[in-house]
CSV table of C-alpha atoms and ligand atoms in Angstrom, one decimal:
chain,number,residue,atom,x,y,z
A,1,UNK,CA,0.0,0.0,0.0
A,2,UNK,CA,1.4,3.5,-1.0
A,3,UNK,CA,1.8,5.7,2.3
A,4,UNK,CA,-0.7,8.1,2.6
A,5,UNK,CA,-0.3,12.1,2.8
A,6,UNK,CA,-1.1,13.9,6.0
A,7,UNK,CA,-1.0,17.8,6.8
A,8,UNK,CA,-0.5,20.3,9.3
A,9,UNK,CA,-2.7,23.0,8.2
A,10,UNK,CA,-2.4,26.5,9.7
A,11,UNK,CA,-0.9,30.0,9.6
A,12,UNK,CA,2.0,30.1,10.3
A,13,UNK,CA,2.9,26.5,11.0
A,14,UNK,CA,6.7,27.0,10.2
A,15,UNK,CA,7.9,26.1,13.8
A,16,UNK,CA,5.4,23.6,15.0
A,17,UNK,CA,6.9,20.0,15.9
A,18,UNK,CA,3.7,18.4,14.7
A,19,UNK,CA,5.9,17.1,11.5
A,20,UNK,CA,8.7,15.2,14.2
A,21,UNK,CA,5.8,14.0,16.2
A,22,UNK,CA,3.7,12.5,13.3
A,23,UNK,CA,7.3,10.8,11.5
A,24,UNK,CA,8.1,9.7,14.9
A,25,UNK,CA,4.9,7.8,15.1
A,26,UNK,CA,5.2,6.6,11.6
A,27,UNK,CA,8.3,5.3,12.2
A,28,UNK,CA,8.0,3.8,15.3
A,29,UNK,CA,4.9,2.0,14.8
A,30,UNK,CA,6.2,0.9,11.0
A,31,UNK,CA,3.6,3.0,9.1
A,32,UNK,CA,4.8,4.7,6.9
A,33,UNK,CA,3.3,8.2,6.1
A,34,UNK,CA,4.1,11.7,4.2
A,35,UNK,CA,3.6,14.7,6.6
A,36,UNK,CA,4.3,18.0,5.4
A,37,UNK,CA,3.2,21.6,7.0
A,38,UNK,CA,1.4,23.7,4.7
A,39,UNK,CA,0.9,27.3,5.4
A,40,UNK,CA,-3.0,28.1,4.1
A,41,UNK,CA,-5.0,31.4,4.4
A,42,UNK,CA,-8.6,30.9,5.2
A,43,UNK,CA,-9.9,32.1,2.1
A,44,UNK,CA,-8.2,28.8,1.0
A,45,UNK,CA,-9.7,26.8,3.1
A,46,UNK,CA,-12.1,25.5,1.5
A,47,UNK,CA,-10.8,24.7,-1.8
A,48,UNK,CA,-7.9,23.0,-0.1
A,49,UNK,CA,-10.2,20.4,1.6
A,50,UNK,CA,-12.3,19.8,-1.8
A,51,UNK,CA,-8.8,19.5,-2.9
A,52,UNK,CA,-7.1,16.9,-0.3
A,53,UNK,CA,-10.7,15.0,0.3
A,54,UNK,CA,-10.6,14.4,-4.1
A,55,UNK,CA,-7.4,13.2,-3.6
A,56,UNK,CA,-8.2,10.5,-0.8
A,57,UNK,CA,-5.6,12.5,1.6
A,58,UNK,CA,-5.3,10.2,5.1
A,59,UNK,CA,-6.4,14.1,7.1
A,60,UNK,CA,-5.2,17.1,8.3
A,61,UNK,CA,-3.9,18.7,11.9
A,62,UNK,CA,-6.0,21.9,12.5
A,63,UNK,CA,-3.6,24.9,14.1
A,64,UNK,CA,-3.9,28.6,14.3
A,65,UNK,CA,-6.0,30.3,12.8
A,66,UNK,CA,-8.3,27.7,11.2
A,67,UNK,CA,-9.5,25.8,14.1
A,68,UNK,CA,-13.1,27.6,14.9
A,69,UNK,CA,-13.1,29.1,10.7
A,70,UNK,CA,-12.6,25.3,9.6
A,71,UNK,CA,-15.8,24.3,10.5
A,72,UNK,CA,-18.2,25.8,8.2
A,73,UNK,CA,-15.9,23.7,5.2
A,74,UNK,CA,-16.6,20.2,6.6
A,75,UNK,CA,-18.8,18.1,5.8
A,76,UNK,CA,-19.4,16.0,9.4
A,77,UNK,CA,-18.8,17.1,12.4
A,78,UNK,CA,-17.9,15.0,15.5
A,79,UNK,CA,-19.8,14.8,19.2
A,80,UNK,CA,-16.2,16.0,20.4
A,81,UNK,CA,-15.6,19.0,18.0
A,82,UNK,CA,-19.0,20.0,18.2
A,83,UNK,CA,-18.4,19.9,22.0
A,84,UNK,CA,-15.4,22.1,21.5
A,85,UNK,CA,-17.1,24.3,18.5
A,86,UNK,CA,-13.3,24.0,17.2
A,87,UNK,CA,-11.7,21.3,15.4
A,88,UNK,CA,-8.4,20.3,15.0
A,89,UNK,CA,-7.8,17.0,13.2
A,90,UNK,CA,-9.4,16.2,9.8
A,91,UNK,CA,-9.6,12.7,8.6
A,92,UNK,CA,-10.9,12.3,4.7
A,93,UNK,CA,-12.7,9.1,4.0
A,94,UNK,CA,-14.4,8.6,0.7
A,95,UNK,CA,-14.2,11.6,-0.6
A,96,UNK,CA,-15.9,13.4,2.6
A,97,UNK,CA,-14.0,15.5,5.2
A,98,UNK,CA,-15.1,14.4,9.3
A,99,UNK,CA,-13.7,17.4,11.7
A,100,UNK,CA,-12.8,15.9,15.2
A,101,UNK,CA,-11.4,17.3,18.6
A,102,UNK,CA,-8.0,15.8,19.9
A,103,UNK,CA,-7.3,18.6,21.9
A,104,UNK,CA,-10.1,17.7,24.9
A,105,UNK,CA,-8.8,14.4,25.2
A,106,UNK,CA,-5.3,15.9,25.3
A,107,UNK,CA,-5.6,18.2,27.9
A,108,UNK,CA,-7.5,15.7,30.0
A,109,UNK,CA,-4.9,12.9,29.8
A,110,UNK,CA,-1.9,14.6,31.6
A,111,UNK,CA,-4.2,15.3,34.6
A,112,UNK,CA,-5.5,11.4,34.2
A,113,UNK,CA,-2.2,10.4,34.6
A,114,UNK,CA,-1.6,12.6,38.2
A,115,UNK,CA,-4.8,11.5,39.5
A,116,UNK,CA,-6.4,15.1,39.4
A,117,UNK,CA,-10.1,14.8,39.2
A,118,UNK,CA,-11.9,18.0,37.8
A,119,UNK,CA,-15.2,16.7,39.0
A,120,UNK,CA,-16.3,19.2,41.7
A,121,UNK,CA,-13.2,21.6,41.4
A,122,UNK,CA,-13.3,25.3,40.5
A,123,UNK,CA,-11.5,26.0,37.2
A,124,UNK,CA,-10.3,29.2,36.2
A,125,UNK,CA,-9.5,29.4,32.3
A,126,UNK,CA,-7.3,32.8,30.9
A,127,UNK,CA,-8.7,33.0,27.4
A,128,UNK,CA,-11.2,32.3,24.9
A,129,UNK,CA,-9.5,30.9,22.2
A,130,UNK,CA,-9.8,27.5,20.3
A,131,UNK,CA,-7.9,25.9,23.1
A,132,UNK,CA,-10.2,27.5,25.7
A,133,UNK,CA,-13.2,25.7,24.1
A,134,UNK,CA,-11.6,22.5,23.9
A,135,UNK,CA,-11.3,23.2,28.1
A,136,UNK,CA,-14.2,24.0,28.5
A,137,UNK,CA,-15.4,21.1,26.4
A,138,UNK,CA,-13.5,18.9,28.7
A,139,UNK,CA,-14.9,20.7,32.1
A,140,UNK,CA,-18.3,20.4,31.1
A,141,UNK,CA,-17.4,16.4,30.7
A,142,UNK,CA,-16.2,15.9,33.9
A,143,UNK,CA,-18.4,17.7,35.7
A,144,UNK,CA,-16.7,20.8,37.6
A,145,UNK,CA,-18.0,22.4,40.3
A,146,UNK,CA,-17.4,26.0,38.1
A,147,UNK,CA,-15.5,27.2,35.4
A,148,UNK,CA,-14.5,30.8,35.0
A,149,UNK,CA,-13.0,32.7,31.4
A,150,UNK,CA,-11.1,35.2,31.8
A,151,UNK,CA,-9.8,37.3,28.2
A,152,UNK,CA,-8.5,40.4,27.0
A,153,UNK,CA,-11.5,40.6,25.4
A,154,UNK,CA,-14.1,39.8,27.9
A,155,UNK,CA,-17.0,39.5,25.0
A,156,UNK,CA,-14.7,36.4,23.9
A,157,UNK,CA,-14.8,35.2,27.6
A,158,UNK,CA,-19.0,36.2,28.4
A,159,UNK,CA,-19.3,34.0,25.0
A,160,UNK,CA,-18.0,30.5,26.7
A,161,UNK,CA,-19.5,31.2,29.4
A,162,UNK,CA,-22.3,31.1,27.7
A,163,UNK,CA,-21.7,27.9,25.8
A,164,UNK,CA,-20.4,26.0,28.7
A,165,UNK,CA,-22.1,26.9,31.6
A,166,UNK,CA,-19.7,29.7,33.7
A,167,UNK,CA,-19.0,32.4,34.5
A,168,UNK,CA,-16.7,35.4,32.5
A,169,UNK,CA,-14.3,38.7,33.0
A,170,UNK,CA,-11.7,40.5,31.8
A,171,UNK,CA,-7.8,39.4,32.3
A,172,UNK,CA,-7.4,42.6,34.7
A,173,UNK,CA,-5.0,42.4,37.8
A,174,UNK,CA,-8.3,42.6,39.9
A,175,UNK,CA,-10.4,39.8,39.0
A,176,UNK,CA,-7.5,37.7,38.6
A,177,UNK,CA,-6.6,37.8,42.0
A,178,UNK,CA,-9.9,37.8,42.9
A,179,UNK,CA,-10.6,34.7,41.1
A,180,UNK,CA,-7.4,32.7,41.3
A,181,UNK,CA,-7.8,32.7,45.1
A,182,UNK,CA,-10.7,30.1,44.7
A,183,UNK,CA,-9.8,28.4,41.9
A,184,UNK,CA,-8.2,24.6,42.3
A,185,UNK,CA,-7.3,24.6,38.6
A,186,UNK,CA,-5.7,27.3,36.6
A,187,UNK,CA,-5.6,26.9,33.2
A,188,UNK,CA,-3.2,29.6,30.8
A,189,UNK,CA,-5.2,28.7,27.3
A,190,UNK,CA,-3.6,32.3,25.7
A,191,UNK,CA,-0.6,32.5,23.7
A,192,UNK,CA,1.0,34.5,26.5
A,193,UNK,CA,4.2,33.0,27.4
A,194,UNK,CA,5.7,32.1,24.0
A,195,UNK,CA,8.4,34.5,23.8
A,196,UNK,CA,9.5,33.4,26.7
A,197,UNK,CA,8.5,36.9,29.5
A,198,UNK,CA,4.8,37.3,28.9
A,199,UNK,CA,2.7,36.3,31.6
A,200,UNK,CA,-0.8,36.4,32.5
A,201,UNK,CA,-0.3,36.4,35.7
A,202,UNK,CA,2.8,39.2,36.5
A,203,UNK,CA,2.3,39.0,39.8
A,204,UNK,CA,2.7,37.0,43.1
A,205,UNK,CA,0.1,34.3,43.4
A,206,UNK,CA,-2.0,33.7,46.6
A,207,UNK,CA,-3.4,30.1,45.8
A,208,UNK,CA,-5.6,27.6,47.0
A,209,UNK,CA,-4.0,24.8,49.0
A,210,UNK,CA,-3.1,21.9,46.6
A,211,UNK,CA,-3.8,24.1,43.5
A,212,UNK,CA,-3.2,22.8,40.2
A,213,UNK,CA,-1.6,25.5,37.5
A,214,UNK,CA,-1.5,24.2,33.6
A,215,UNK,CA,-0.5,25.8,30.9
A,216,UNK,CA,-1.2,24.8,27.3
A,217,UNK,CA,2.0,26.7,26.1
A,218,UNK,CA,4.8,24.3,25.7
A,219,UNK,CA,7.7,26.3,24.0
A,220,UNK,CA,9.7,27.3,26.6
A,221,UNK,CA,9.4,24.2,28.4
A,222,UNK,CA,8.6,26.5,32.0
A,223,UNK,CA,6.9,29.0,31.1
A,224,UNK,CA,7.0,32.7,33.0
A,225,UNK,CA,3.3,31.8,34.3
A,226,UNK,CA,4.6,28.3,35.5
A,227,UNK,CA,7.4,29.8,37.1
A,228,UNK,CA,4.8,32.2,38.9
A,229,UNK,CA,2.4,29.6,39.7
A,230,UNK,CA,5.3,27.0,41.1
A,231,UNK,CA,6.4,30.0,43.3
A,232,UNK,CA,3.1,30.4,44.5
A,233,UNK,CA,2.9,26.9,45.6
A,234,UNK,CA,1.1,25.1,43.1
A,235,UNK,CA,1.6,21.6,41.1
A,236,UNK,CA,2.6,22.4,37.0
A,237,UNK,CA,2.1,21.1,34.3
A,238,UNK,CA,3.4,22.3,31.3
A,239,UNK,CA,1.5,22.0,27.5
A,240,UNK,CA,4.1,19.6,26.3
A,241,UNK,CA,2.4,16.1,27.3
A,242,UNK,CA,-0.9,17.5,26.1
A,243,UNK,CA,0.6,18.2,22.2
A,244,UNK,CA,1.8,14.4,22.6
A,245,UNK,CA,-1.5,13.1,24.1
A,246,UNK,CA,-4.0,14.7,21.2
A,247,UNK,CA,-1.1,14.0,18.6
A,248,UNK,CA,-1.7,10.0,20.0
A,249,UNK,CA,-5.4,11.1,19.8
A,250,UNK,CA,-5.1,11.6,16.5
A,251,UNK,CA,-3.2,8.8,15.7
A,252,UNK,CA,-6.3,6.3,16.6
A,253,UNK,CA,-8.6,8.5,14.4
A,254,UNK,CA,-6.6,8.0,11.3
A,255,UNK,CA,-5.2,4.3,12.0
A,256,UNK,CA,-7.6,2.8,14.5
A,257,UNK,CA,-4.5,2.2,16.2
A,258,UNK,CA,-3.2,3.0,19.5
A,259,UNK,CA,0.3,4.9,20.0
A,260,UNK,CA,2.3,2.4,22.7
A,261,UNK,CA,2.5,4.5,25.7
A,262,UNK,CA,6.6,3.7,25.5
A,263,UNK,CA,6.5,5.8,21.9
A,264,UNK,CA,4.4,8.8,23.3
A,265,UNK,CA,7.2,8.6,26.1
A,266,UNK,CA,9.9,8.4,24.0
A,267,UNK,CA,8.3,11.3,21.5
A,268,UNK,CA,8.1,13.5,24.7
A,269,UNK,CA,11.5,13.5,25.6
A,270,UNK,CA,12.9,14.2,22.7
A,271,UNK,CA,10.7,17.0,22.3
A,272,UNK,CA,12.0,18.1,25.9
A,273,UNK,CA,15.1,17.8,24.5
A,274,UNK,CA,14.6,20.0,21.6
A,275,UNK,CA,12.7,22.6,22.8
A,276,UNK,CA,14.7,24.8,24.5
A,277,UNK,CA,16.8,24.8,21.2
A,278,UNK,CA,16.7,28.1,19.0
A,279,UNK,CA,14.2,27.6,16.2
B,1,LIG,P1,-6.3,31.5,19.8
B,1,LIG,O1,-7.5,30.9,19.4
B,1,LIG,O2,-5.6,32.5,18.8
B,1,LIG,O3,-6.5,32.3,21.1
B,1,LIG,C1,-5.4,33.1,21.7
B,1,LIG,C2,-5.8,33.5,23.1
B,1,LIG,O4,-4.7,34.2,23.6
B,1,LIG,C3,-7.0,34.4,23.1
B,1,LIG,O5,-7.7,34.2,24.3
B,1,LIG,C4,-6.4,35.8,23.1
B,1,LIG,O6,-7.1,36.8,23.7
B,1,LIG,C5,-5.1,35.5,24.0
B,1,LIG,N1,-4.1,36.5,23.8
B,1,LIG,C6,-3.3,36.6,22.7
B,1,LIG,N2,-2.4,37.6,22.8
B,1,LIG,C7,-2.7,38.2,24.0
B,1,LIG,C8,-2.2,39.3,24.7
B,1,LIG,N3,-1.2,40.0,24.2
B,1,LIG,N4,-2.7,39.6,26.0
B,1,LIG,C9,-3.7,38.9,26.5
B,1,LIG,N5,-4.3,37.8,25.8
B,1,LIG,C10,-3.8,37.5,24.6
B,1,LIG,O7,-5.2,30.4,20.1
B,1,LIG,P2,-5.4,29.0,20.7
B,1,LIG,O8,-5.6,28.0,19.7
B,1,LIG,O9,-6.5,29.1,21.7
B,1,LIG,O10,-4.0,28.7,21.5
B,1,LIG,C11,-3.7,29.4,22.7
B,1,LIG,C12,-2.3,28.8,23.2
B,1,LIG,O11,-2.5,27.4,23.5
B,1,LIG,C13,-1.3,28.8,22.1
B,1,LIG,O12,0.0,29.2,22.7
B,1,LIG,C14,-1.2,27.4,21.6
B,1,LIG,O13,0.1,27.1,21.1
B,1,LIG,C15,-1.5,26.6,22.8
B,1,LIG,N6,-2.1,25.3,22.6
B,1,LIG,C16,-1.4,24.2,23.0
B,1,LIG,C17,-1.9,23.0,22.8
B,1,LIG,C18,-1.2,21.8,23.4
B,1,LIG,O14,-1.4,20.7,22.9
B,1,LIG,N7,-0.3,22.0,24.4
B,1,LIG,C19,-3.1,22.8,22.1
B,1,LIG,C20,-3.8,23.9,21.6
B,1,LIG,C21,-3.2,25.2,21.8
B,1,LIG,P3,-8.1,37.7,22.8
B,1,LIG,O15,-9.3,36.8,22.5
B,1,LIG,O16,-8.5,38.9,23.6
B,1,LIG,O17,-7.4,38.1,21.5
């Protein structure tokens, strides 16, 4: 059988590690695949899938900005995505494209693996983004007690509320410390952090005792908002292992096939070795 092609789709997609991760699956698992990361517009969206379905392409990965404007060009759409209102894996199959959500099954897996229930707990989200739906997504599933959004632009934040059942504000010094005081969970789902200073929280944290602090951002490997939250007290956990968990998400959709827990381990570290790298 001739390997089939895969995509990261997104804008700009020129340092993501979604190529290593996806060869590093392909080759450990001996199935064989072409991966390539394609820069798209949005206005290209659409033709592109016409275009990659026609061609009996194996799917896509869904990254920035697409993951919320993708949706309207699909023709299914999955419980989990629809849960999410963003996708970010396509599979094509006969000639149709299926949008799916990887990303709620990714964040949920590295607290699954510390034994950190959500059910019950407050959970404090900083953005609105297409990561922020796939947390809320995965809140609503397990059941928290509450779940607050907090954005730069609260709109953003009073609209998944809305959609999942919390509550909403801006990201201003005030609420945040009003609201981080009762939260168990703190979730960074903005880009802040990337560069390596930016921080959502710039200031010192008064937590909750045994308070959780996880940010989606895995490049650097501590971010500035880790650093704040460790010094504060609480348990990290950084975006890394949730990148590997949906990429193994994804995996299954594609292959029906399971990545060995040994390869997502092995993937992970080399990441961790890489990432600190200049890109
Ligand atoms: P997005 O849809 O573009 O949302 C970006 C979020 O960041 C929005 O809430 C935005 O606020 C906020 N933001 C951006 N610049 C800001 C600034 N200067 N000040 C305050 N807030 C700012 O992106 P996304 O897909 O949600 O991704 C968010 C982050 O999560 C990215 O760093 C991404 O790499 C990471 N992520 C990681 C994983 C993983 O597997 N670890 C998965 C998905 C995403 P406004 O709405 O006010 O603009």
């Amino acid at each position: 059988m001739k390997a089939p092609w895969a995509a990261l789709i997104g804008h700009p997609v020129e340092h993501s590690f979604s190529p290593f991760i996806y060869r590093a699956f392909a080759y450990a698992l001996n199935r064989p695949i072409h991966y390539r990361a394609l820069n798209v517009r949005e206005r290209k969206l659409g033709n592109a899938i016409s275009s990659a379905a026609k061609r009996s392409w194996l799917g896509w990965n869904v990254t920035l900005p697409h993951k919320v404007a993708i949706l309207k060009y699909l023709d299914e759409i999955h419980a989990d995505a629809e849960e999410a209102g963003a996708v970010n894996l396509v599979r094509f199959k006969e000639g149709r494209s299926h949008g799916y959500n990887t990303d709620i099954e990714g964040f949920l897996a590295p607290l699954a693996q510390r034994g950190i229930t959500l059910k019950g707990r407050t959970v404090l989200v900083l953005g609105a983004g297409g990561a922020a739906r796939a947390v809320g997504a995965a809140c609503t599933r397990k059941d928290v007690e509450e779940i607050v959004f907090l954005n730069r632009h609260p709109d953003k934040a009073a609209a998944l509320a809305a959609l999942f059942g919390g509550r909403a504000g801006g990201l201003d010094e005030r609420i945040l410390h009003q609201e981080i005081r009762g939260a168990d969970v703190l979730v960074n789902a903005t880009s802040l952090g990337m560069d390596g200073t930016a921080n959502p929280v710039p200031f010192r944290l008064r937590l909750k005792k045994n308070a959780v602090a996880y940010d989606l951002v895995y490049r650097p490997r501590v971010t500035p908002f880790l650093k704040t939250a460790a010094d504060g007290g609480a348990q990290t956990i950084g975006g890394l292992e949730m990148l590997v968990a949906q990429a193994g998400a994804a995996w299954k959709i594609w292959f029906s096939e399971e990545v060995p827990q040994p390869v997502l381990t092995h993937v992970q570290d080399e990441l961790e070795r890489r990432i600190d790298e200049p890109t």
